[in-house]
mmCIF file of C-alpha atoms in Angstrom:
data_model
loop_
_atom_site.group_PDB
_atom_site.id
_atom_site.type_symbol
_atom_site.label_atom_id
_atom_site.label_comp_id
_atom_site.label_asym_id
_atom_site.label_seq_id
_atom_site.Cartn_x
_atom_site.Cartn_y
_atom_site.Cartn_z
ATOM 1 C CA UNK A 309 18.907 20.699 18.944
ATOM 2 C CA UNK A 310 19.033 21.736 15.274
ATOM 3 C CA UNK A 311 22.486 23.234 15.766
ATOM 4 C CA UNK A 312 23.903 19.724 16.051
ATOM 5 C CA UNK A 313 21.652 17.834 13.634
ATOM 6 C CA UNK A 314 20.841 19.358 10.268
ATOM 7 C CA UNK A 315 18.437 17.999 7.673
ATOM 8 C CA UNK A 316 20.330 15.818 5.207
ATOM 9 C CA UNK A 317 23.192 14.903 7.520
ATOM 10 C CA UNK A 318 24.065 11.248 8.161
ATOM 11 C CA UNK A 319 24.814 10.278 11.763
ATOM 12 C CA UNK A 320 25.244 7.150 13.858
ATOM 13 C CA UNK A 321 22.721 6.387 16.573
ATOM 14 C CA UNK A 322 21.625 3.645 18.912
ATOM 15 C CA UNK A 323 18.151 2.035 18.877
ATOM 16 C CA UNK A 324 16.546 2.750 22.267
ATOM 17 C CA UNK A 325 13.002 1.570 21.660
ATOM 18 C CA UNK A 326 10.788 -0.157 19.126
ATOM 19 C CA UNK A 327 7.088 0.471 18.550
ATOM 20 C CA UNK A 328 4.771 -0.915 15.827
ATOM 21 C CA UNK A 329 5.057 2.402 13.943
ATOM 22 C CA UNK A 330 8.827 2.916 14.149
ATOM 23 C CA UNK A 331 12.078 2.809 16.102
ATOM 24 C CA UNK A 332 13.441 5.443 18.476
ATOM 25 C CA UNK A 333 17.124 6.215 18.012
ATOM 26 C CA UNK A 334 19.387 8.094 20.451
ATOM 27 C CA UNK A 335 21.647 10.421 18.481
ATOM 28 C CA UNK A 336 23.475 11.644 21.599
ATOM 29 C CA UNK A 337 22.849 11.752 25.368
ATOM 30 C CA UNK A 338 20.119 14.397 25.032
ATOM 31 C CA UNK A 339 18.711 13.934 21.538
ATOM 32 C CA UNK A 340 16.442 11.222 20.214
ATOM 33 C CA UNK A 341 14.755 10.776 16.831
ATOM 34 C CA UNK A 342 12.246 8.436 15.214
ATOM 35 C CA UNK A 343 12.732 6.163 12.209
ATOM 36 C CA UNK A 344 9.215 5.597 10.862
ATOM 37 C CA UNK A 345 8.433 2.005 9.776
ATOM 38 C CA UNK A 346 8.362 3.145 6.121
ATOM 39 C CA UNK A 347 11.957 4.403 6.468
ATOM 40 C CA UNK A 348 13.465 1.187 7.892
ATOM 41 C CA UNK A 349 14.422 -0.397 4.556
ATOM 42 C CA UNK A 350 13.483 -0.490 0.886
ATOM 43 C CA UNK A 351 10.359 -2.576 0.409
ATOM 44 C CA UNK A 352 7.590 -3.588 2.792
ATOM 45 C CA UNK A 353 8.261 -3.966 6.513
ATOM 46 C CA UNK A 354 5.689 -6.041 8.370
ATOM 47 C CA UNK A 355 7.495 -6.260 11.704
ATOM 48 C CA UNK A 356 10.267 -3.856 12.713
ATOM 49 C CA UNK A 357 11.670 -6.482 15.083
ATOM 50 C CA UNK A 358 12.741 -8.520 12.037
ATOM 51 C CA UNK A 359 15.103 -5.670 11.060
ATOM 52 C CA UNK A 360 16.158 -3.966 14.304
ATOM 53 C CA UNK A 361 16.545 -4.636 17.994
ATOM 54 C CA UNK A 362 17.148 -2.379 20.977
ATOM 55 C CA UNK A 363 20.868 -1.636 21.329
ATOM 56 C CA UNK A 364 21.692 -1.814 17.594
ATOM 57 C CA UNK A 365 24.028 0.912 16.353
ATOM 58 C CA UNK A 366 22.751 2.185 13.032
ATOM 59 C CA UNK A 367 23.546 4.833 10.461
ATOM 60 C CA UNK A 368 20.612 7.215 9.849
ATOM 61 C CA UNK A 369 19.905 10.242 7.704
ATOM 62 C CA UNK A 370 18.170 13.238 9.275
ATOM 63 C CA UNK A 371 15.001 13.858 7.246
ATOM 64 C CA UNK A 372 13.440 16.615 9.322
ATOM 65 C CA UNK A 373 14.034 18.658 12.459
ATOM 66 C CA UNK A 374 11.022 20.202 14.192
ATOM 67 C CA UNK A 375 12.540 22.383 16.876
ATOM 68 C CA UNK A 376 9.214 23.598 18.296
ATOM 69 C CA UNK A 377 7.860 20.057 18.735
ATOM 70 C CA UNK A 378 11.273 18.637 19.640
ATOM 71 C CA UNK A 379 11.043 15.919 16.976
ATOM 72 C CA UNK A 380 13.647 14.605 14.565
ATOM 73 C CA UNK A 381 12.604 12.402 11.630
ATOM 74 C CA UNK A 382 15.194 9.816 10.621
ATOM 75 C CA UNK A 383 15.670 7.287 7.824
ATOM 76 C CA UNK A 384 17.782 4.163 7.550
ATOM 77 C CA UNK A 385 16.798 3.396 3.962
ATOM 78 C CA UNK A 386 18.001 6.836 2.802
ATOM 79 C CA UNK A 387 21.528 5.714 3.754
ATOM 80 C CA UNK A 388 21.267 2.574 1.587
ATOM 81 C CA UNK A 389 21.193 2.171 -2.165
ATOM 82 C CA UNK A 390 17.918 0.861 -3.563
ATOM 83 C CA UNK A 391 18.093 -2.795 -4.667
ATOM 84 C CA UNK A 392 18.512 -3.263 -8.417
ATOM 85 C CA UNK A 393 15.253 -5.204 -8.785
ATOM 86 C CA UNK A 394 13.252 -2.325 -7.279
ATOM 87 C CA UNK A 395 14.777 0.150 -9.712
ATOM 88 C CA UNK A 396 13.850 -2.189 -12.571
ATOM 89 C CA UNK A 397 10.258 -2.443 -11.321
ATOM 90 C CA UNK A 398 9.879 1.332 -11.436
ATOM 91 C CA UNK A 399 11.182 1.431 -15.008
ATOM 92 C CA UNK A 400 8.817 -1.308 -16.196
ATOM 93 C CA UNK A 401 5.963 -0.022 -18.323
ATOM 94 C CA UNK A 402 2.460 -1.264 -17.552
ATOM 95 C CA UNK A 403 1.163 -3.873 -19.971
ATOM 96 C CA UNK A 404 -1.895 -3.056 -21.993
ATOM 97 C CA UNK A 405 -4.792 -5.430 -21.551
ATOM 98 C CA UNK A 406 -6.355 -6.968 -24.610
ATOM 99 C CA UNK A 407 -9.952 -5.960 -25.204
ATOM 100 C CA UNK A 408 -12.587 -8.649 -24.713
ATOM 101 C CA UNK A 409 -13.938 -10.199 -27.883
ATOM 102 C CA UNK A 410 -17.490 -9.297 -28.875
ATOM 103 C CA UNK A 411 -19.548 -12.439 -29.240
ATOM 104 C CA UNK A 412 -22.679 -12.100 -31.399
ATOM 105 C CA UNK A 413 -25.903 -13.296 -29.783
ATOM 106 C CA UNK A 414 -26.960 -16.810 -30.650
ATOM 107 C CA UNK A 415 -30.523 -17.465 -31.846
ATOM 108 C CA UNK A 416 -32.970 -17.790 -28.979
ATOM 109 C CA UNK A 417 -30.665 -15.921 -26.617
ATOM 110 C CA UNK A 418 -31.979 -12.569 -25.492
ATOM 111 C CA UNK A 419 -29.988 -9.468 -24.766
ATOM 112 C CA UNK A 420 -30.730 -6.805 -22.172
ATOM 113 C CA UNK A 421 -34.409 -6.003 -21.742
ATOM 114 C CA UNK A 422 -36.024 -3.732 -19.231
ATOM 115 C CA UNK A 423 -38.471 -5.138 -16.687
ATOM 116 C CA UNK A 424 -41.335 -3.333 -18.379
ATOM 117 C CA UNK A 425 -40.617 -5.154 -21.648
ATOM 118 C CA UNK A 426 -40.350 -8.554 -19.933
ATOM 119 C CA UNK A 427 -43.273 -8.215 -17.496
ATOM 120 C CA UNK A 428 -46.038 -9.167 -19.926
ATOM 121 C CA UNK A 429 -43.976 -12.110 -21.185
ATOM 122 C CA UNK A 430 -43.538 -13.409 -17.610
ATOM 123 C CA UNK A 431 -47.254 -13.022 -16.856
ATOM 124 C CA UNK A 432 -48.157 -14.997 -19.989
ATOM 125 C CA UNK A 433 -45.574 -17.685 -19.149
ATOM 126 C CA UNK A 434 -46.893 -17.987 -15.591
ATOM 127 C CA UNK A 435 -50.484 -18.358 -16.805
ATOM 128 C CA UNK A 436 -49.472 -21.081 -19.297
ATOM 129 C CA UNK A 437 -47.768 -23.051 -16.507
ATOM 130 C CA UNK A 438 -50.874 -22.788 -14.294
ATOM 131 C CA UNK A 439 -53.063 -24.116 -17.136
ATOM 132 C CA UNK A 440 -50.748 -27.135 -17.554
ATOM 133 C CA UNK A 441 -51.263 -28.067 -13.886
#
């Protein structure tokens, strides 16, 4: 198997099956590989069926050959140049966020107090309200 298909080589294959996780590609009569969904194209792929269908002849790059497991990992996007906008996105530096302004407390407005500090105040307030009734 690996004698014919070496890692890094680009070959033509035919899509033989599509699953939610990837597409199976026949490289010859006896050899089949898998193009994982993340290797279909540059960018996000929601549904493989929007990009490929059974019977399509495609150019793929051999990413890995696992002779013992009999698996060949393939990529379509490795045969294509990345879109210009995606290269620009990678080069873009993250913007720094502006710090929030510190607003001084207004009179009568209370800051953070623990429950222990507020408990006596609440008890007094509750008793005053009961007296009013």
